[in-house]
Amino acid sequence: MSGGHPPLTTHRRLQRGAVLRRGAAAPYRAIEFGAGEPHLIRAELGGAGPGEAEHARGAGRALLCLAHITDLQLADVQSPTRFEFLNAYFADPRYAEIVPVQRPQEALTWQAVAATLRTIDAVRGPATGLPVQLAVTTGDAIDNAQWNELQAFIALFDGGQVIPDSGGPGYEGVQSPDWPGDIFWRPDGAGPGGPDFFQREFGFPHCPGLLQRALREFSAAGLSVPWLSCFGNHEALNQGVGTQTPGLAAALTGDRKPVELPSEFDHDEALELFTVHPEAFMAGPYRRVTPDPFRRPITRRDFVDAHLRAGSRPFGHGFSERNRLDGTAYYVHDTPAARFVTLDTNCLAGGAAGCLDRQQARWLEARLAEVHSAYRGPDGSDVRTGHQDRLVILLSHHGIDTLANTRAAPAGPAGEPLLGAAELLGAAELLGAAELLALLHRFPNVVLWLNGHTHTNAVRPRRDPADPARGFWEVTTCAVIDWPCQTRVVELLDHGEYLSIVTTMVDHDTPLGPASLESADDLAALHRELAANVPWNVAAMAGAPGDRNLELRVVPPFPLSRLPGA
């Protein structure tokens, strides 16, 4: 640990370094310090030209300092309905939208998230010098839409006893040495068939006893700052893709964990079956595991309800009693400087991609109008409201480029899907990405959209076609589960002639590599090291320099002097 305030990636970045072991296909590398990365100015939406931003504390009037956390995918790694054996089809294009289902580091994500939350509590924004005032999450906090995952996530963030383990007293999962197949990393060593794929091809380490340590119950301090929650596709669907059918619900709490596909399985229909009939993946050979009733599937209402508990800050973490009654998961949260609008972009009829229905779009339009003194009507006319202006920050799991899902399930009571329903509503019930952009551009106070889903850092200007010098910034932040395992600090500053949105990537403040397997910080460090060495394109997930430490400039939509400072 660094002591004091954690160092930011402006001071030093973490990168893959020296070779620790060699595999047949690639070496396994340590994590090392690299040079810090200064903030770059991006001024496509107004302000000075691109270059390096030099921040001095006090330059500009601070409006807000927040942390963006996304895609934790805290998993019950022993769940009967996580079909990890599908990783064996990683080279088959028919499974490209399904794999990876299992990651070597996933059992350690609980400790990595605990370290992340502790770091956020200690960090200060480099542009404002402020501590984080609010943390926002943008979905996929859990992995498999299970009750036990949800309860452990809330305990981790609010403070309480975190129970990563499930089922029986010992580990019963795919990383056991005697589990069929060799596609999974076995930290306890070689199984009966010899070294596994990760040890043999990529030099992964031998860490006996790791899984037992990773799954120990522990007490979490929780975030000390208020935090907002968001509903993602991994909260809504089995492994983020499959609908919660009755057959799947029964299998979740049962005692059979499949180990391979049935011999007659139609691989050409794999994605469609995974989406609408995921129980089909339970029909092959299986192993007996200890059943656990706490693995039951959750609904959207369950997700909201778990947040509505005494002591939560703000109460419900954004969700309200109205959300519980209506069966919805979208809301607004107001601060003195900004209105946060959290959307529910999930399609309960299945599929990882997002969607937005027209009912929610009408709600969004009304909430935007409430914080605009003037905006553009659907016909292009100028609408005056008499309302006070406030900046608007959108939060959602999916971004504009991943709102491509055209499935919509008929709804049951309180907006819940009818499990197993095959009928689909027409695409006309959904708002297309272009329509949503057109709606947002009518409201000039929208300056920022924070989202996740892609597990990749990306920052894009979304220009208003009617006035290309104006628009908003869409900022997608990488996943905590995957390399580079970071979060993002976002600061808003008033510079008079322009608004600065300063974004800074943050590593959790733990050792570069594990000194042992005893401490939680060592487990978090190993999580990051493993994530950096998985055999897929981890470099792309970090994005380019123009997606990380930035000063994003925007022409103010109204005189920012009307807003109170932080």
Coordinates of C-alpha atoms in Angstrom, one line a residue:
M1 CA 0.0 0.0 0.0
S2 CA 1.1 3.5 -0.7
G3 CA 0.2 5.2 2.5
G4 CA -1.7 8.5 2.4
H5 CA -3.7 9.2 -0.7
P6 CA -3.4 6.5 -3.4
P7 CA -1.2 7.3 -6.4
L8 CA -3.2 8.0 -9.6
T9 CA -2.3 6.9 -13.1
T10 CA -1.1 10.4 -13.8
H11 CA 1.8 9.5 -11.4
R12 CA 2.4 6.0 -12.6
R13 CA 0.6 3.3 -14.7
L14 CA 0.7 -0.4 -14.2
Q15 CA 1.8 -2.6 -17.1
R16 CA 2.8 -6.1 -18.0
G17 CA 6.5 -6.5 -17.2
A18 CA 9.1 -9.1 -16.6
V19 CA 8.6 -12.8 -17.6
L20 CA 7.9 -14.9 -14.5
R21 CA 7.2 -18.2 -16.3
R22 CA 7.1 -19.4 -19.9
G23 CA 4.2 -21.3 -21.4
A24 CA 4.2 -23.1 -24.8
A25 CA 2.1 -20.3 -26.4
A26 CA 3.0 -17.2 -24.4
P27 CA 4.9 -16.1 -21.2
Y28 CA 3.3 -15.2 -17.9
R29 CA 4.4 -11.7 -16.9
A30 CA 4.6 -9.7 -13.7
I31 CA 2.9 -6.4 -13.2
E32 CA 5.3 -3.4 -13.1
F33 CA 5.2 0.3 -12.7
G34 CA 5.4 2.4 -15.9
A35 CA 5.5 6.2 -16.5
G36 CA 2.4 8.2 -15.5
E37 CA 0.0 9.4 -18.2
P38 CA -0.8 13.1 -18.2
H39 CA -4.3 14.4 -19.0
L40 CA -4.9 15.1 -22.6
I41 CA -7.3 17.9 -23.7
R42 CA -10.1 16.8 -26.0
A43 CA -12.0 19.8 -27.3
E44 CA -14.2 18.4 -30.1
L45 CA -17.1 20.0 -28.3
G46 CA -15.6 23.4 -27.6
G47 CA -12.6 25.0 -25.9
A48 CA -8.9 25.0 -26.9
G49 CA -7.3 22.4 -29.2
P50 CA -5.9 19.0 -28.2
G51 CA -2.8 18.7 -26.2
E52 CA -1.6 18.0 -22.6
A53 CA -3.6 19.6 -19.8
E54 CA -1.6 21.0 -16.9
H55 CA -3.8 21.1 -13.8
A56 CA -3.2 23.3 -10.8
R57 CA -5.5 22.8 -7.9
G58 CA -7.9 25.7 -7.8
A59 CA -7.8 26.3 -11.6
G60 CA -11.5 26.5 -12.4
R61 CA -14.4 26.3 -10.0
A62 CA -15.0 22.8 -8.7
L63 CA -18.6 21.6 -9.2
L64 CA -18.4 17.8 -8.6
C65 CA -16.0 14.9 -7.9
L66 CA -17.3 11.4 -8.4
A67 CA -16.1 7.8 -9.0
H68 CA -17.3 5.6 -11.8
I69 CA -17.3 1.8 -11.1
T70 CA -18.6 -0.8 -13.5
D71 CA -18.7 -4.5 -14.5
L72 CA -17.5 -6.2 -11.3
Q73 CA -19.3 -9.5 -12.2
L74 CA -19.1 -10.8 -8.6
A75 CA -19.8 -14.5 -9.2
D76 CA -20.9 -17.6 -7.4
V77 CA -18.1 -19.6 -8.9
Q78 CA -19.8 -22.9 -8.0
S79 CA -23.2 -22.2 -9.5
P80 CA -24.9 -25.1 -11.3
T81 CA -26.0 -22.8 -14.1
R82 CA -22.7 -21.2 -15.1
F83 CA -21.8 -23.1 -18.2
E84 CA -18.0 -22.7 -17.9
F85 CA -17.3 -25.7 -20.1
L86 CA -18.3 -23.6 -23.1
N87 CA -14.9 -22.0 -22.9
A88 CA -13.6 -25.0 -24.8
Y89 CA -15.3 -23.5 -27.8
F90 CA -13.4 -20.2 -27.7
A91 CA -12.1 -20.7 -31.3
D92 CA -15.6 -21.5 -32.7
P93 CA -17.2 -18.3 -34.1
R94 CA -20.7 -19.6 -33.2
Y95 CA -19.8 -19.1 -29.6
A96 CA -18.1 -15.6 -30.0
E97 CA -21.0 -13.8 -28.2
I98 CA -21.0 -16.3 -25.3
V99 CA -17.4 -16.9 -24.2
P100 CA -15.5 -16.3 -22.0
V101 CA -17.9 -17.8 -19.4
Q102 CA -15.2 -18.3 -16.8
R103 CA -12.1 -16.4 -16.0
P104 CA -9.0 -17.7 -14.1
Q105 CA -9.2 -14.7 -11.7
E106 CA -12.9 -14.6 -11.0
A107 CA -12.9 -16.3 -7.5
L108 CA -10.6 -13.4 -6.4
T109 CA -12.9 -10.6 -7.6
W110 CA -14.4 -10.1 -4.1
Q111 CA -11.0 -9.1 -2.7
A112 CA -10.3 -6.9 -5.7
V113 CA -13.5 -5.0 -5.3
A114 CA -12.9 -4.6 -1.6
A115 CA -9.5 -3.0 -2.4
T116 CA -11.1 -0.9 -5.1
L117 CA -13.7 0.5 -2.6
R118 CA -11.0 1.3 0.0
T119 CA -9.0 3.1 -2.7
I120 CA -12.0 5.2 -3.8
D121 CA -12.6 6.3 -0.2
A122 CA -9.0 7.6 0.0
V123 CA -8.5 9.1 -3.5
R124 CA -8.6 12.8 -4.3
G125 CA -9.4 14.2 -7.7
P126 CA -6.3 15.6 -9.3
A127 CA -8.0 18.7 -10.9
T128 CA -10.1 19.8 -7.9
G129 CA -8.2 18.3 -4.9
L130 CA -11.6 17.1 -3.7
P131 CA -12.3 13.6 -2.2
V132 CA -14.9 11.6 -4.0
Q133 CA -18.3 12.9 -3.1
L134 CA -20.4 10.2 -4.9
A135 CA -19.7 6.8 -6.4
V136 CA -21.8 5.7 -9.4
T137 CA -22.1 2.1 -10.6
T138 CA -23.3 1.2 -14.1
G139 CA -24.3 -2.4 -13.8
D140 CA -23.1 -6.0 -14.0
A141 CA -22.2 -5.8 -10.3
I142 CA -23.0 -9.5 -10.1
D143 CA -22.5 -12.3 -12.7
N144 CA -25.4 -14.7 -12.8
A145 CA -28.6 -13.0 -11.6
Q146 CA -28.5 -14.9 -8.3
W147 CA -29.9 -14.0 -4.9
N148 CA -26.7 -14.9 -3.0
E149 CA -24.5 -12.9 -5.4
L150 CA -26.8 -9.9 -4.9
Q151 CA -26.7 -10.1 -1.1
A152 CA -22.9 -10.3 -1.1
F153 CA -22.6 -7.3 -3.4
I154 CA -24.8 -5.2 -1.2
A155 CA -22.8 -6.2 1.9
L156 CA -19.5 -5.4 0.1
F157 CA -20.7 -1.9 -0.8
D158 CA -22.8 -1.0 2.2
G159 CA -20.6 -2.9 4.8
G160 CA -21.3 -6.2 6.3
Q161 CA -20.5 -9.9 6.1
V162 CA -19.5 -11.0 2.6
I163 CA -20.0 -14.7 1.8
P164 CA -18.4 -15.6 -1.6
D165 CA -18.9 -19.4 -0.9
S166 CA -22.0 -21.4 -1.7
G167 CA -23.2 -25.0 -1.6
G168 CA -21.2 -27.4 0.5
P169 CA -18.3 -26.9 2.9
G170 CA -15.6 -27.5 0.2
Y171 CA -15.1 -26.0 -3.3
E172 CA -17.2 -27.7 -5.9
G173 CA -16.4 -26.1 -9.2
V174 CA -14.5 -26.2 -12.5
Q175 CA -11.1 -25.2 -11.0
S176 CA -10.9 -28.4 -8.9
P177 CA -8.0 -30.6 -10.0
D178 CA -10.3 -33.5 -10.8
W179 CA -13.0 -31.6 -12.7
P180 CA -13.5 -33.0 -16.3
G181 CA -11.6 -31.2 -19.0
D182 CA -8.5 -29.1 -19.0
I183 CA -9.7 -25.7 -20.2
F184 CA -9.7 -24.2 -16.6
W185 CA -6.8 -23.0 -14.5
R186 CA -6.3 -25.3 -11.5
P187 CA -4.4 -23.3 -8.9
D188 CA -3.9 -26.4 -6.7
G189 CA -1.8 -28.0 -9.4
A190 CA -2.0 -30.5 -12.2
G191 CA -5.0 -32.8 -12.4
P192 CA -5.1 -36.5 -13.4
G193 CA -4.6 -35.5 -17.0
G194 CA -1.6 -33.3 -16.3
P195 CA -1.2 -29.5 -16.4
D196 CA -4.3 -27.6 -17.5
F197 CA -4.5 -25.3 -20.5
F198 CA -3.5 -22.2 -18.6
Q199 CA -0.5 -23.7 -16.9
R200 CA 0.7 -25.5 -20.0
E201 CA 0.2 -22.8 -22.6
F202 CA 0.5 -19.6 -20.6
G203 CA 2.6 -20.3 -17.6
F204 CA 0.0 -19.7 -15.0
P205 CA 1.2 -20.3 -11.4
H206 CA 0.8 -23.1 -8.9
C207 CA -1.1 -21.6 -5.9
P208 CA -2.3 -24.5 -3.6
G209 CA -5.1 -23.5 -1.2
L210 CA -6.0 -20.4 -3.2
L211 CA -9.7 -21.2 -3.7
Q212 CA -10.3 -21.9 -0.1
R213 CA -8.7 -18.6 0.9
A214 CA -10.6 -16.7 -1.8
L215 CA -14.0 -18.1 -0.7
R216 CA -13.7 -17.3 3.0
E217 CA -16.3 -15.1 4.5
F218 CA -15.0 -11.7 5.5
S219 CA -16.3 -8.4 6.9
A220 CA -16.4 -5.5 4.5
A221 CA -16.2 -1.9 5.7
G222 CA -18.3 -0.7 2.7
L223 CA -18.0 2.6 0.8
S224 CA -17.9 5.7 3.1
V225 CA -19.4 7.9 0.4
P226 CA -22.9 7.7 -1.0
W227 CA -23.3 5.5 -4.1
L228 CA -25.8 4.9 -6.9
S229 CA -26.7 1.6 -8.4
C230 CA -27.7 0.4 -11.9
F231 CA -29.4 -2.7 -13.3
G232 CA -27.2 -4.5 -15.9
N233 CA -27.7 -7.5 -18.1
H234 CA -25.8 -9.8 -15.7
E235 CA -28.3 -8.8 -13.0
A236 CA -31.2 -9.5 -15.4
L237 CA -30.2 -12.7 -17.2
N238 CA -28.4 -16.0 -16.8
Q239 CA -24.7 -15.2 -17.5
G240 CA -25.9 -11.9 -18.9
V241 CA -27.5 -13.5 -21.9
G242 CA -30.2 -16.2 -21.1
T243 CA -33.7 -15.6 -20.0
Q244 CA -34.7 -16.8 -16.5
T245 CA -36.9 -19.7 -17.6
P246 CA -38.7 -22.0 -15.0
G247 CA -36.4 -24.9 -16.0
L248 CA -33.3 -22.7 -15.3
A249 CA -34.7 -21.5 -12.0
A250 CA -35.1 -25.1 -10.8
A251 CA -31.6 -26.0 -11.9
L252 CA -30.1 -23.0 -10.1
T253 CA -31.0 -24.4 -6.7
G254 CA -30.5 -28.0 -7.7
D255 CA -27.7 -30.5 -7.4
R256 CA -26.6 -31.0 -11.0
K257 CA -23.8 -29.1 -12.6
P258 CA -23.3 -29.9 -16.3
V259 CA -19.7 -30.7 -17.5
E260 CA -20.3 -30.8 -21.3
L261 CA -22.9 -30.4 -24.0
P262 CA -25.2 -33.2 -24.9
S263 CA -24.0 -35.3 -27.8
E264 CA -26.8 -34.2 -30.1
F265 CA -26.4 -30.5 -29.4
D266 CA -27.0 -28.2 -32.4
H267 CA -24.0 -25.8 -32.3
D268 CA -25.5 -23.6 -35.1
E269 CA -28.3 -22.7 -32.7
A270 CA -26.0 -22.2 -29.7
L271 CA -26.6 -18.5 -29.2
E272 CA -30.3 -18.6 -29.7
L273 CA -30.7 -21.5 -27.3
F274 CA -28.4 -19.8 -24.8
T275 CA -30.7 -16.7 -25.1
V276 CA -34.2 -18.2 -24.9
H277 CA -33.8 -21.8 -23.6
P278 CA -30.6 -21.8 -21.5
E279 CA -31.8 -25.0 -19.7
A280 CA -30.8 -26.8 -22.9
F281 CA -27.2 -26.5 -21.7
M282 CA -28.2 -28.6 -18.7
A283 CA -29.1 -31.7 -20.7
G284 CA -25.6 -33.2 -21.0
P285 CA -23.3 -35.1 -18.6
Y286 CA -23.2 -33.6 -15.1
R287 CA -21.7 -33.8 -11.7
R288 CA -23.5 -33.8 -8.4
V289 CA -23.0 -30.7 -6.3
T290 CA -24.5 -29.5 -3.0
P291 CA -27.8 -27.7 -3.7
D292 CA -28.2 -24.2 -2.2
P293 CA -31.6 -22.4 -2.0
F294 CA -29.9 -19.0 -1.8
R295 CA -28.8 -19.4 -5.4
R296 CA -32.4 -18.7 -6.5
P297 CA -32.7 -16.3 -9.5
I298 CA -33.6 -12.7 -8.9
T299 CA -36.1 -10.5 -10.7
R300 CA -35.7 -6.8 -11.4
R301 CA -38.0 -6.1 -8.4
D302 CA -35.7 -8.3 -6.2
F303 CA -32.7 -6.2 -7.4
V304 CA -34.4 -2.9 -6.5
D305 CA -35.8 -4.3 -3.2
A306 CA -32.4 -5.3 -2.0
H307 CA -31.2 -1.7 -2.2
L308 CA -34.1 -0.3 -0.2
R309 CA -32.7 -0.9 3.3
A310 CA -32.1 1.2 6.3
G311 CA -28.8 3.0 6.4
S312 CA -28.3 3.0 2.6
R313 CA -26.9 6.4 1.3
P314 CA -28.8 7.8 -0.4
F315 CA -31.7 5.6 0.6
G316 CA -32.2 2.9 -2.0
H317 CA -28.9 3.9 -3.7
G318 CA -31.1 5.8 -6.2
F319 CA -34.0 3.4 -6.4
S320 CA -37.3 4.3 -4.8
E321 CA -40.4 2.8 -3.5
R322 CA -42.0 3.9 -6.8
N323 CA -39.5 1.6 -8.6
R324 CA -40.5 -1.3 -6.4
L325 CA -44.2 -0.7 -7.0
D326 CA -43.9 -0.2 -10.7
G327 CA -41.3 -2.9 -11.3
T328 CA -38.9 -0.4 -12.9
A329 CA -35.2 0.3 -12.5
Y330 CA -34.8 3.8 -13.8
Y331 CA -34.7 6.9 -11.6
V332 CA -33.2 10.4 -11.1
H333 CA -30.9 11.6 -8.3
D334 CA -30.2 15.3 -7.9
T335 CA -27.2 17.0 -6.5
P336 CA -26.8 20.8 -6.4
A337 CA -24.8 20.9 -9.6
A338 CA -26.2 18.0 -11.6
R339 CA -29.2 15.7 -12.2
F340 CA -28.1 12.1 -12.5
V341 CA -30.5 10.1 -14.7
T342 CA -30.1 6.3 -14.4
L343 CA -31.6 4.3 -17.3
D344 CA -32.5 0.6 -17.4
T345 CA -31.2 -0.6 -20.8
N346 CA -31.7 -4.3 -20.3
C347 CA -33.8 -6.6 -22.4
L348 CA -35.5 -9.2 -20.2
A349 CA -36.3 -11.3 -23.3
G350 CA -32.6 -12.2 -23.5
G351 CA -29.5 -11.2 -25.2
A352 CA -26.5 -9.2 -23.9
A353 CA -27.1 -6.1 -26.0
G354 CA -29.3 -3.4 -24.6
C355 CA -32.6 -1.7 -25.5
L356 CA -34.8 1.1 -24.4
D357 CA -38.6 1.0 -24.6
R358 CA -40.8 3.9 -25.5
Q359 CA -42.4 4.1 -22.1
Q360 CA -39.0 4.7 -20.5
A361 CA -38.1 7.2 -23.3
R362 CA -41.2 9.3 -22.5
W363 CA -40.2 9.2 -18.8
L364 CA -36.7 10.3 -19.8
E365 CA -38.0 13.2 -21.8
A366 CA -40.1 14.5 -18.9
R367 CA -37.2 14.2 -16.4
L368 CA -34.9 16.1 -18.8
A369 CA -37.4 18.9 -19.3
E370 CA -37.6 19.4 -15.5
V371 CA -34.0 20.7 -15.4
H372 CA -34.0 22.8 -18.5
S373 CA -35.1 26.4 -18.8
A374 CA -35.3 25.9 -22.6
Y375 CA -34.9 23.0 -25.0
R376 CA -35.7 22.0 -28.5
G377 CA -39.1 20.5 -29.2
P378 CA -39.6 17.4 -31.4
D379 CA -40.5 19.7 -34.3
G380 CA -37.4 21.9 -33.7
S381 CA -39.2 24.7 -32.0
D382 CA -37.8 26.4 -29.0
V383 CA -39.6 25.4 -25.8
R384 CA -39.4 27.6 -22.7
T385 CA -40.2 26.1 -19.3
G386 CA -39.4 28.5 -16.5
H387 CA -37.5 25.7 -14.8
Q388 CA -34.0 26.1 -13.3
D389 CA -31.1 24.8 -15.3
R390 CA -29.0 22.0 -14.1
L391 CA -26.3 19.9 -15.7
V392 CA -27.4 16.3 -16.7
I393 CA -25.3 13.2 -16.3
L394 CA -26.7 10.0 -17.7
L395 CA -25.9 6.6 -16.2
S396 CA -26.7 3.2 -17.8
H397 CA -25.1 -0.1 -18.3
H398 CA -25.2 -0.1 -22.1
G399 CA -23.9 2.8 -24.3
I400 CA -25.4 4.0 -27.5
D401 CA -23.4 1.6 -29.7
T402 CA -24.6 -1.5 -27.8
L403 CA -28.3 -0.6 -27.8
A404 CA -28.9 -3.0 -30.6
N405 CA -31.3 -5.6 -29.0
T406 CA -34.7 -5.9 -30.8
R407 CA -36.2 -8.5 -28.4
A408 CA -38.9 -7.5 -26.0
A409 CA -40.8 -9.9 -23.8
P410 CA -44.5 -9.4 -22.9
A411 CA -44.7 -8.2 -19.3
G412 CA -46.4 -9.7 -16.4
P413 CA -47.4 -8.0 -13.1
A414 CA -45.4 -5.0 -12.1
G415 CA -43.3 -5.1 -15.2
E416 CA -41.8 -8.5 -14.6
P417 CA -41.2 -10.7 -17.7
L418 CA -43.4 -13.7 -18.2
L419 CA -40.9 -16.5 -17.7
G420 CA -40.6 -18.8 -20.7
A421 CA -42.8 -16.6 -22.9
A422 CA -41.9 -17.2 -26.5
E423 CA -43.8 -14.3 -28.1
L424 CA -41.8 -11.2 -28.9
L425 CA -43.1 -7.7 -29.3
G426 CA -42.3 -5.8 -32.5
A427 CA -39.2 -3.6 -32.7
A428 CA -41.5 -0.6 -33.0
E429 CA -42.0 -0.9 -29.2
L430 CA -38.3 -0.1 -28.7
L431 CA -36.4 3.2 -29.2
G432 CA -33.5 2.9 -31.7
A433 CA -30.1 4.3 -30.9
A434 CA -30.5 7.0 -33.5
E435 CA -33.8 8.1 -32.0
L436 CA -32.4 8.1 -28.5
L437 CA -29.5 10.3 -29.6
A438 CA -31.9 12.7 -31.3
L439 CA -33.9 12.9 -28.1
L440 CA -30.8 13.7 -26.0
H441 CA -29.6 16.3 -28.4
R442 CA -32.8 18.3 -27.9
F443 CA -31.7 18.9 -24.3
P444 CA -28.4 20.8 -24.2
N445 CA -27.8 20.4 -20.5
V446 CA -26.9 16.8 -21.1
V447 CA -23.1 16.9 -21.0
L448 CA -22.0 13.4 -20.0
W449 CA -23.1 9.8 -20.3
L450 CA -21.3 7.2 -18.2
N451 CA -21.7 3.5 -19.0
G452 CA -19.9 0.2 -19.1
H453 CA -20.8 -3.2 -20.7
T454 CA -17.9 -3.5 -23.2
H455 CA -15.2 -3.9 -20.5
T456 CA -13.1 -1.4 -22.5
N457 CA -12.2 2.3 -21.9
A458 CA -13.6 4.5 -24.6
V459 CA -14.5 8.2 -24.9
R460 CA -16.5 9.5 -27.7
P461 CA -18.0 13.0 -28.5
R462 CA -21.7 12.8 -29.4
R463 CA -22.2 15.9 -31.5
D464 CA -25.5 17.6 -32.1
P465 CA -26.2 17.4 -35.8
A466 CA -28.1 20.7 -35.6
D467 CA -25.1 22.4 -33.9
P468 CA -21.9 20.3 -34.3
A469 CA -20.0 22.5 -31.9
R470 CA -22.3 21.2 -29.1
G471 CA -23.2 17.8 -27.8
F472 CA -22.2 15.6 -24.9
W473 CA -19.4 13.2 -24.0
E474 CA -20.0 9.4 -23.8
V475 CA -17.5 7.9 -21.4
T476 CA -17.3 4.1 -21.2
T477 CA -15.1 2.7 -18.3
C478 CA -13.4 -0.6 -18.2
A479 CA -14.4 -3.5 -16.0
V480 CA -13.1 -4.2 -12.5
I481 CA -13.2 -8.0 -13.3
D482 CA -10.9 -7.7 -16.3
W483 CA -7.6 -6.0 -17.0
P484 CA -6.8 -3.2 -16.3
C485 CA -9.2 -3.7 -13.3
Q486 CA -9.6 0.1 -12.9
T487 CA -12.2 2.6 -12.0
R488 CA -12.4 6.3 -13.1
V489 CA -12.5 9.5 -11.2
V490 CA -14.6 12.2 -12.9
E491 CA -14.5 15.9 -12.0
L492 CA -16.5 18.8 -13.3
L493 CA -15.0 22.3 -13.2
D494 CA -16.4 25.6 -14.4
H495 CA -13.9 27.6 -16.4
G496 CA -16.4 30.3 -17.5
E497 CA -16.1 30.0 -21.3
Y498 CA -16.1 26.2 -21.1
L499 CA -16.9 23.3 -18.8
S500 CA -14.1 20.8 -18.0
I501 CA -14.9 17.1 -17.4
V502 CA -11.6 15.7 -16.1
T503 CA -11.4 11.9 -16.1
T504 CA -8.6 9.9 -14.4
M505 CA -8.1 6.2 -14.3
V506 CA -7.5 4.7 -10.8
D507 CA -5.8 1.4 -9.9
H508 CA -6.7 -0.3 -6.6
D509 CA -4.0 0.4 -4.1
T510 CA -2.5 -3.0 -3.5
P511 CA 1.0 -4.5 -4.1
L512 CA 2.3 -5.1 -7.6
G513 CA 2.2 -8.8 -7.1
P514 CA 1.2 -11.1 -4.2
A515 CA 3.8 -11.7 -1.5
S516 CA 1.8 -14.6 -0.2
L517 CA -1.8 -15.9 -0.5
E518 CA -2.7 -14.9 3.1
S519 CA -3.9 -11.2 3.0
A520 CA -6.9 -9.9 1.1
D521 CA -4.6 -7.3 -0.6
D522 CA -2.4 -10.1 -1.9
L523 CA -5.4 -11.9 -3.3
A524 CA -6.5 -8.6 -5.0
A525 CA -3.0 -8.2 -6.5
L526 CA -3.1 -11.7 -7.8
H527 CA -6.5 -11.1 -9.4
R528 CA -5.0 -8.2 -11.3
E529 CA -1.9 -10.2 -12.3
L530 CA -4.0 -13.1 -13.6
A531 CA -6.3 -10.7 -15.5
A532 CA -3.3 -9.3 -17.2
N533 CA -2.2 -12.7 -18.5
V534 CA -5.4 -14.2 -19.8
P535 CA -5.2 -15.3 -23.5
W536 CA -7.4 -12.7 -25.0
N537 CA -6.7 -9.2 -26.1
V538 CA -6.2 -7.5 -22.8
A539 CA -4.3 -4.5 -24.2
A540 CA -7.4 -3.4 -26.1
M541 CA -9.5 -3.2 -22.9
A542 CA -7.3 -0.4 -21.5
G543 CA -8.2 1.7 -24.6
A544 CA -5.9 4.4 -26.1
P545 CA -4.5 7.4 -24.3
G546 CA -7.4 9.4 -25.6
D547 CA -9.8 7.1 -23.7
R548 CA -8.2 7.4 -20.2
N549 CA -6.7 10.5 -18.5
L550 CA -8.5 13.4 -20.2
E551 CA -9.8 16.9 -19.9
L552 CA -13.0 16.9 -21.9
R553 CA -14.2 20.4 -22.8
V554 CA -17.8 21.4 -23.5
V555 CA -19.3 24.8 -24.4
P556 CA -21.5 25.6 -21.4
P557 CA -25.2 25.1 -22.2
F558 CA -26.1 27.9 -19.7
P559 CA -24.1 30.3 -17.5
L560 CA -22.5 27.9 -15.0
S561 CA -22.2 30.7 -12.4
R562 CA -25.9 29.8 -11.6
L563 CA -24.7 26.5 -10.1
P564 CA -23.3 26.2 -6.6
G565 CA -19.7 25.1 -6.3
A566 CA -18.6 21.8 -4.7

